[in-house]
Amino acid sequence: MEWTANRVVRPQDIVWIILFSVMGWLSVARHPLEFPLLAALAILQVVEPRSPWFQTRQGSVSVNLLKIGLSYLLIGFTGGVTSSYYLLLLLPLVSAATMFGPVGTTLFTLVAGGAYVSFLLFLDWSRYRVDADQLKELALRLLVFAVIGFLVNTLGASAREQAGRYREVAEQLAVANRNLVEAEAAVRRSDRLAALGQLSAGLAHELRNPLGTIRASAEVLSKSLNGSEHAVAREMAGFIVSEADRTNLLVTRFLDFARPLRPELSRCEIGDVIDRAIGQIRRGSPRPDVAIYKNFAPEVGPVYVDPDLMERVFYNLLLNAAEATEERGEITVKTRGAGGLIEVAVIDRGAGIAPENLENIFNPFFTTKAEGVGLGLPVVSKIVDEHSGKIAVESTPGKGSVFRVYLPAGPPASSETAV
């Protein structure tokens, strides 16, 4: 059971202990179980506000029924219907009235009153006679139970309403703060992408011409070197050509990343787009032993996206998941509706991502792979942003990662779509 952090003795605790101690001292019944039952009730009164579980509806019902049970035993051992401890039945009644509405208050009033009246069943009616005045006194006591219960309920209703408003405001502030943090992160990422994209474009244009010259020169040099005595030189020229081609491919990727995207939206099934990406992975995956499982929600309808660009998004996410997954591992792709959005989750059980790297994985050129370029996830983020969507990642080192892509479920509000 969870307890609140405040363990300091409160003034109310001392008052409860004093009150129950004085009740036991003033009692004339002197039953052996009287003091243990009083102590148990005092402990419940002290412990109840310290336990968060007792503040829930289920916990409050449980603790108040327990109070009724202990009070019932105490009244029964000290005279039954004539016991001076009958007022202790107000403890659970008042607690219930502050926690529940009129229905809950009524039910606990009936339970407490029924418990008190039930002592009449244990009287020896051959020896005792209840006259009219005594019946009126009994009825008055029951009426006092009801009056106090509904009075406390009325006073507590305004407090509950105010607490509910405070909770609602707090929840709204939490949502607004979370949205603000996500928006700030998206703006920072967009600014970094824009700046690095412009830098990449400039560098790419400056590098392409020298690379073309280097490659052409290496090819001419290789063709002019004949004879076995120039074998090493021809091999070196071949290395230059291959490295120039590889560098030129990187330059092309940089230009692709820096080039503005213009998605051509069309109505399509998101499952079909994912299936094509899975087909690409299965044909050319570096880990053919990795199993890919699909869990597509049937209620997810068509989306308006650029199918080629979104296929690239899911291909990159699946490729990263496959590379992170151990031998004979598993990848799961799930879709579901999420409040006006369509969510696609790519789940792997690989090595996970270190917490310090989560903020940087969507930055261009950031990579932890020995041969990586660091453009896969930035391209994914850029494409998703161009579709008015968002991407989120959850990862636990050693347990795996979950990439979630959120896309608008309906047609775009202000653009023409091809059907």
Coordinates of C-alpha atoms in Angstrom, one line a residue:
M1 CA 0.0 0.0 0.0
E2 CA 1.3 3.5 -0.9
W3 CA 1.6 6.1 1.7
T4 CA 1.9 9.9 1.5
A5 CA 5.3 11.5 2.0
N6 CA 4.2 13.5 5.0
R7 CA 4.9 11.3 8.0
V8 CA 4.9 14.1 10.6
V9 CA 2.4 13.8 13.5
R10 CA -0.5 16.2 12.8
P11 CA -2.4 18.0 15.5
Q12 CA -5.6 16.1 14.4
D13 CA -3.8 12.9 15.2
I14 CA -3.2 14.0 18.7
V15 CA -6.8 15.1 19.1
W16 CA -8.1 11.8 17.9
I17 CA -5.9 9.8 20.3
I18 CA -7.0 12.1 23.2
L19 CA -10.7 11.8 22.4
F20 CA -10.6 8.0 22.2
S21 CA -8.5 7.7 25.3
V22 CA -11.0 9.9 27.3
M23 CA -13.9 7.9 26.0
G24 CA -12.3 4.7 27.3
W25 CA -11.5 6.4 30.6
L26 CA -15.1 7.6 31.1
S27 CA -16.7 4.4 30.1
V28 CA -18.7 2.5 32.7
A29 CA -19.1 -0.7 30.7
R30 CA -15.5 -2.0 31.1
H31 CA -15.6 -4.8 28.6
P32 CA -12.2 -6.5 28.0
L33 CA -12.5 -5.8 24.2
E34 CA -13.5 -2.2 24.7
F35 CA -10.0 -0.6 24.7
P36 CA -8.7 -2.7 21.8
L37 CA -11.7 -1.7 19.7
L38 CA -11.3 2.0 20.6
A39 CA -7.6 1.8 19.8
A40 CA -8.4 0.2 16.4
L41 CA -10.9 3.0 15.5
A42 CA -8.3 5.6 16.6
I43 CA -5.7 4.0 14.4
L44 CA -8.0 4.0 11.4
Q45 CA -8.8 7.7 11.9
V46 CA -5.1 8.5 12.0
V47 CA -4.1 6.3 9.1
E48 CA -7.0 7.0 6.7
P49 CA -5.9 10.5 5.5
R50 CA -2.3 9.2 5.0
S51 CA -3.1 6.4 2.6
P52 CA -3.8 7.5 -1.0
W53 CA -5.7 4.2 -1.5
F54 CA -8.2 5.2 1.2
Q55 CA -8.9 8.3 -0.8
T56 CA -10.1 6.3 -3.8
R57 CA -13.8 5.2 -3.9
Q58 CA -13.0 1.6 -3.4
G59 CA -10.6 2.3 -0.5
S60 CA -13.1 4.7 1.1
V61 CA -15.9 2.1 1.0
S62 CA -13.6 -0.5 2.5
V63 CA -12.3 1.6 5.4
N64 CA -15.8 3.0 6.2
L65 CA -17.3 -0.5 6.3
L66 CA -14.5 -1.5 8.6
K67 CA -15.3 1.4 10.9
I68 CA -19.0 0.3 10.9
G69 CA -17.9 -3.2 11.8
L70 CA -15.6 -2.1 14.7
S71 CA -18.2 0.3 16.0
Y72 CA -20.9 -2.4 15.8
L73 CA -18.8 -4.7 17.9
L74 CA -17.9 -2.0 20.4
I75 CA -21.6 -1.0 20.8
G76 CA -22.6 -4.7 21.1
F77 CA -20.1 -5.4 23.9
T78 CA -21.1 -2.3 25.9
G79 CA -24.8 -2.5 26.1
G80 CA -26.2 -2.8 22.6
V81 CA -29.0 -0.3 21.8
T82 CA -28.4 1.4 25.2
S83 CA -24.6 1.9 24.7
S84 CA -23.2 5.4 24.8
Y85 CA -20.9 4.5 21.9
Y86 CA -23.7 4.6 19.3
L87 CA -22.4 8.0 18.1
L88 CA -19.3 6.3 16.8
L89 CA -21.4 5.1 13.9
L90 CA -21.2 8.8 12.8
L91 CA -17.5 8.4 12.0
P92 CA -18.0 6.2 8.9
L93 CA -21.2 8.1 8.0
V94 CA -19.4 11.5 8.0
S95 CA -16.4 10.1 6.1
A96 CA -18.7 8.7 3.4
A97 CA -20.7 11.9 3.2
T98 CA -17.5 13.9 2.4
M99 CA -16.4 11.4 -0.2
F100 CA -19.6 10.3 -2.0
G101 CA -22.7 12.0 -3.4
P102 CA -26.3 11.8 -2.1
V103 CA -26.7 8.1 -3.1
G104 CA -23.5 7.0 -1.3
T105 CA -24.5 9.1 1.8
T106 CA -28.0 7.5 1.8
L107 CA -26.6 4.0 1.5
F108 CA -24.2 4.5 4.4
T109 CA -26.9 6.2 6.5
L110 CA -29.1 3.1 6.0
V111 CA -26.2 0.7 6.8
A112 CA -25.3 2.6 10.0
G113 CA -28.9 3.0 11.1
G114 CA -29.7 -0.6 10.3
A115 CA -26.6 -1.7 12.3
Y116 CA -27.8 0.2 15.3
V117 CA -31.5 -0.9 15.1
S118 CA -30.3 -4.5 14.7
F119 CA -29.5 -4.6 18.4
L120 CA -33.2 -4.8 19.1
L121 CA -33.1 -8.3 17.7
F122 CA -30.9 -9.4 20.6
L123 CA -33.2 -8.2 23.4
D124 CA -35.0 -10.7 25.5
W125 CA -38.5 -9.4 24.9
S126 CA -39.9 -11.5 27.7
R127 CA -37.9 -9.4 30.1
Y128 CA -37.8 -6.0 28.4
R129 CA -40.5 -3.7 27.1
V130 CA -39.9 -0.7 24.9
D131 CA -42.4 2.1 25.5
A132 CA -43.4 4.9 23.2
D133 CA -40.9 7.4 24.6
Q134 CA -38.0 5.0 24.0
L135 CA -39.2 4.3 20.5
K136 CA -39.3 8.1 19.8
E137 CA -35.7 8.4 21.3
L138 CA -34.5 5.6 19.0
A139 CA -36.2 7.2 16.0
L140 CA -34.6 10.6 16.9
R141 CA -31.2 9.0 17.0
L142 CA -31.7 7.5 13.6
L143 CA -32.9 10.9 12.3
V144 CA -29.8 12.6 13.7
F145 CA -27.7 10.1 11.7
A146 CA -29.5 11.2 8.5
V147 CA -29.4 14.9 9.3
I148 CA -25.7 14.9 10.1
G149 CA -24.9 12.8 7.0
F150 CA -26.7 15.0 4.5
L151 CA -25.5 18.2 6.2
V152 CA -21.9 17.0 5.8
N153 CA -22.7 15.9 2.2
T154 CA -24.1 19.3 1.3
L155 CA -21.1 21.1 2.8
G156 CA -18.7 18.7 1.1
A157 CA -20.4 19.0 -2.3
S158 CA -19.0 22.5 -2.9
A159 CA -15.6 21.4 -1.8
R160 CA -15.7 18.4 -4.2
E161 CA -16.9 20.6 -7.1
Q162 CA -14.1 23.1 -6.4
A163 CA -11.5 20.2 -6.2
G164 CA -12.9 18.8 -9.5
R165 CA -12.4 22.2 -11.1
Y166 CA -8.9 22.4 -9.8
R167 CA -8.1 19.0 -11.2
E168 CA -9.6 19.9 -14.5
V169 CA -7.5 23.0 -14.7
A170 CA -4.4 21.1 -13.7
E171 CA -5.0 18.5 -16.3
Q172 CA -5.5 21.2 -19.0
L173 CA -2.3 22.9 -17.9
A174 CA -0.4 19.6 -18.0
V175 CA -1.7 19.0 -21.6
A176 CA -0.9 22.5 -22.7
N177 CA 2.6 22.3 -21.2
R178 CA 3.2 18.9 -22.9
N179 CA 2.0 20.4 -26.2
L180 CA 4.2 23.4 -25.7
V181 CA 7.3 21.2 -25.0
E182 CA 6.5 19.2 -28.1
A183 CA 6.0 22.3 -30.2
E184 CA 9.3 23.8 -29.0
A185 CA 11.1 20.6 -29.8
A186 CA 9.5 20.5 -33.3
V187 CA 10.5 24.1 -33.9
R188 CA 14.1 23.5 -32.8
R189 CA 14.3 20.4 -35.0
S190 CA 12.8 22.3 -37.9
D191 CA 15.3 25.1 -37.4
R192 CA 18.2 22.7 -37.3
L193 CA 17.0 20.8 -40.3
A194 CA 16.6 24.0 -42.3
A195 CA 20.1 25.3 -41.4
L196 CA 21.8 22.0 -42.0
G197 CA 19.8 21.5 -45.2
Q198 CA 21.0 24.8 -46.6
L199 CA 24.6 24.0 -45.5
S200 CA 24.4 20.5 -47.1
A201 CA 23.1 22.0 -50.4
G202 CA 25.9 24.5 -50.5
L203 CA 28.6 21.9 -49.8
A204 CA 27.1 19.4 -52.2
H205 CA 27.2 21.8 -55.1
E206 CA 30.7 22.8 -54.3
L207 CA 31.9 19.2 -54.0
R208 CA 30.2 17.8 -57.1
N209 CA 32.4 19.5 -59.7
P210 CA 35.8 18.5 -58.0
L211 CA 34.5 15.0 -57.6
G212 CA 33.6 14.7 -61.2
T213 CA 37.1 16.0 -62.1
I214 CA 38.8 13.5 -59.7
R215 CA 36.8 10.6 -61.1
A216 CA 37.4 11.4 -64.7
S217 CA 41.1 11.9 -64.1
A218 CA 41.3 8.6 -62.3
E219 CA 39.6 6.8 -65.2
V220 CA 41.9 8.4 -67.8
L221 CA 44.9 7.5 -65.6
S222 CA 43.8 3.9 -65.3
K223 CA 43.3 3.5 -69.0
S224 CA 46.8 5.0 -69.8
L225 CA 48.6 2.6 -67.5
N226 CA 49.3 -0.6 -69.4
G227 CA 51.5 -3.5 -68.5
S228 CA 52.0 -5.5 -65.4
E229 CA 54.5 -2.9 -64.0
H230 CA 51.6 -0.5 -63.5
A231 CA 49.2 -3.0 -61.8
V232 CA 49.4 -1.3 -58.4
A233 CA 48.8 2.2 -60.0
R234 CA 45.7 0.9 -61.9
E235 CA 44.4 -0.6 -58.6
M236 CA 44.9 2.7 -56.8
A237 CA 43.1 4.5 -59.7
G238 CA 40.2 2.1 -59.3
F239 CA 40.1 2.9 -55.6
I240 CA 39.9 6.6 -56.4
V241 CA 37.0 6.0 -58.9
S242 CA 35.0 3.8 -56.4
E243 CA 35.5 6.3 -53.5
A244 CA 34.6 9.2 -55.8
D245 CA 31.4 7.3 -56.7
R246 CA 30.6 6.6 -53.0
T247 CA 31.2 10.3 -52.1
N248 CA 29.1 11.4 -55.0
L249 CA 26.2 9.2 -53.7
L250 CA 26.5 10.8 -50.3
V251 CA 26.4 14.2 -52.0
T252 CA 23.2 13.2 -53.9
R253 CA 21.7 12.1 -50.6
F254 CA 22.6 15.5 -49.1
L255 CA 20.9 17.3 -52.0
D256 CA 17.8 15.1 -51.7
F257 CA 17.6 16.0 -48.0
A258 CA 18.1 19.7 -48.6
R259 CA 15.6 19.8 -51.5
P260 CA 12.1 21.0 -50.5
L261 CA 9.5 18.3 -50.5
R262 CA 6.3 18.6 -52.3
P263 CA 4.1 15.7 -51.3
E264 CA 1.6 14.6 -53.9
L265 CA -1.3 13.5 -51.7
S266 CA -3.6 10.8 -52.7
R267 CA -6.2 8.6 -51.0
C268 CA -4.7 5.3 -50.1
E269 CA -4.7 2.5 -47.5
I270 CA -1.9 2.9 -45.0
G271 CA -1.7 -0.9 -44.7
D272 CA -0.8 -1.2 -48.4
V273 CA 1.9 1.4 -48.1
I274 CA 3.4 -0.5 -45.1
D275 CA 3.1 -3.8 -47.0
R276 CA 5.3 -2.4 -49.8
A277 CA 7.9 -1.2 -47.4
I278 CA 7.9 -4.6 -45.7
G279 CA 8.3 -6.2 -49.1
Q280 CA 11.4 -4.1 -49.8
I281 CA 12.9 -5.0 -46.4
R282 CA 12.3 -8.7 -47.0
R283 CA 13.9 -8.6 -50.5
G284 CA 17.0 -6.7 -49.4
S285 CA 17.3 -6.7 -45.6
P286 CA 20.7 -7.1 -44.1
R287 CA 19.0 -9.4 -41.5
P288 CA 16.8 -11.8 -43.4
D289 CA 16.3 -13.9 -40.3
V290 CA 14.3 -11.1 -38.6
A291 CA 10.5 -11.8 -38.5
I292 CA 8.1 -8.9 -39.2
Y293 CA 4.6 -9.2 -37.7
K294 CA 1.7 -7.0 -38.6
N295 CA -1.2 -5.9 -36.4
F296 CA -3.4 -3.6 -38.4
A297 CA -6.5 -2.3 -36.8
P298 CA -9.5 -2.9 -39.1
E299 CA -11.2 0.4 -38.2
V300 CA -8.3 2.4 -39.6
G301 CA -9.6 4.0 -42.9
P302 CA -7.9 5.5 -45.9
V303 CA -5.4 8.3 -45.5
Y304 CA -4.3 11.2 -47.7
V305 CA -0.5 10.9 -48.1
D306 CA 2.2 10.7 -50.8
P307 CA 2.4 6.9 -51.0
D308 CA 6.0 6.9 -52.3
L309 CA 7.3 9.3 -49.6
M310 CA 5.4 7.4 -46.8
E311 CA 6.8 4.1 -48.1
R312 CA 10.2 5.6 -47.7
V313 CA 9.4 6.6 -44.1
F314 CA 8.3 3.0 -43.1
Y315 CA 11.2 1.5 -45.1
N316 CA 13.7 3.5 -43.1
L317 CA 12.0 2.8 -39.8
L318 CA 11.9 -1.0 -40.6
L319 CA 15.5 -0.9 -41.8
N320 CA 16.7 0.7 -38.5
A321 CA 14.6 -1.8 -36.5
A322 CA 16.1 -4.7 -38.5
E323 CA 19.6 -3.5 -38.0
A324 CA 19.0 -3.0 -34.2
T325 CA 17.4 -6.4 -33.7
E326 CA 19.4 -9.5 -32.7
E327 CA 19.6 -12.7 -34.7
R328 CA 16.2 -14.3 -35.2
G329 CA 14.5 -11.3 -33.6
E330 CA 11.1 -9.9 -34.2
I331 CA 9.6 -6.6 -35.4
T332 CA 6.0 -5.6 -35.0
V333 CA 4.1 -3.0 -37.0
K334 CA 0.8 -1.8 -35.5
T335 CA -1.8 0.6 -36.7
R336 CA -4.7 2.2 -34.8
G337 CA -6.9 5.2 -34.6
A338 CA -5.8 7.8 -32.1
G339 CA -8.3 10.7 -31.7
G340 CA -8.5 12.1 -35.2
L341 CA -5.1 10.7 -36.1
I342 CA -3.8 7.4 -37.5
E343 CA -0.9 5.9 -35.5
V344 CA 1.6 3.6 -37.0
A345 CA 4.0 2.0 -34.5
V346 CA 7.2 0.2 -35.4
I347 CA 8.3 -1.9 -32.5
D348 CA 11.6 -3.7 -32.1
R349 CA 13.2 -5.6 -29.3
G350 CA 16.8 -4.7 -30.1
A351 CA 19.5 -2.8 -28.2
G352 CA 17.5 0.4 -27.7
I353 CA 18.7 4.0 -27.8
A354 CA 20.7 5.6 -25.1
P355 CA 18.8 8.4 -23.3
E356 CA 21.4 11.0 -24.1
N357 CA 21.0 10.2 -27.9
L358 CA 17.2 10.5 -28.0
E359 CA 17.2 14.2 -28.5
N360 CA 19.7 14.0 -31.4
I361 CA 18.5 11.0 -33.5
F362 CA 16.4 13.2 -35.8
N363 CA 19.3 15.6 -36.4
P364 CA 21.1 15.4 -39.8
F365 CA 24.4 13.5 -39.8
F366 CA 24.0 12.2 -36.3
T367 CA 24.7 8.5 -36.2
T368 CA 26.1 5.8 -33.9
K369 CA 26.8 3.4 -36.7
A370 CA 30.3 2.9 -37.9
E371 CA 29.3 3.3 -41.6
G372 CA 26.2 5.4 -41.1
V373 CA 25.5 8.7 -42.8
G374 CA 22.9 10.0 -40.3
L375 CA 20.2 11.0 -42.8
G376 CA 17.7 8.2 -42.5
L377 CA 15.7 9.4 -39.5
P378 CA 16.0 13.1 -40.4
V379 CA 14.5 12.3 -43.8
V380 CA 11.7 10.4 -42.0
S381 CA 11.0 13.3 -39.7
K382 CA 11.0 15.8 -42.6
I383 CA 8.6 13.7 -44.6
V384 CA 6.2 13.2 -41.7
D385 CA 6.3 17.0 -40.9
E386 CA 5.4 17.7 -44.6
H387 CA 2.3 15.6 -44.1
S388 CA 1.3 17.6 -41.0
G389 CA 2.1 14.6 -38.8
K390 CA 4.5 14.0 -36.0
I391 CA 6.9 11.3 -35.0
A392 CA 7.7 10.1 -31.4
V393 CA 10.1 7.6 -30.1
E394 CA 10.2 5.6 -26.9
S395 CA 13.3 3.5 -26.1
T396 CA 14.7 1.4 -23.2
P397 CA 18.4 0.4 -23.6
G398 CA 18.6 -3.3 -23.8
K399 CA 14.8 -3.8 -24.4
G400 CA 14.1 -2.1 -27.7
S401 CA 12.5 0.9 -29.2
V402 CA 9.1 2.1 -30.5
F403 CA 8.8 4.6 -33.2
R404 CA 5.3 6.1 -33.5
V405 CA 4.2 8.0 -36.7
Y406 CA 1.0 10.1 -36.3
L407 CA -0.8 11.1 -39.5
P408 CA -4.1 13.1 -40.0
A409 CA -7.0 10.6 -40.5
G410 CA -9.1 12.7 -42.8
P411 CA -8.5 14.6 -46.1
P412 CA -6.4 17.8 -45.9
A413 CA -8.5 20.9 -45.2
S414 CA -7.0 23.2 -47.8
S415 CA -5.4 21.2 -50.6
E416 CA -6.6 19.3 -53.7
T417 CA -6.2 15.6 -53.4
A418 CA -6.1 13.1 -56.2
V419 CA -8.6 10.2 -55.9

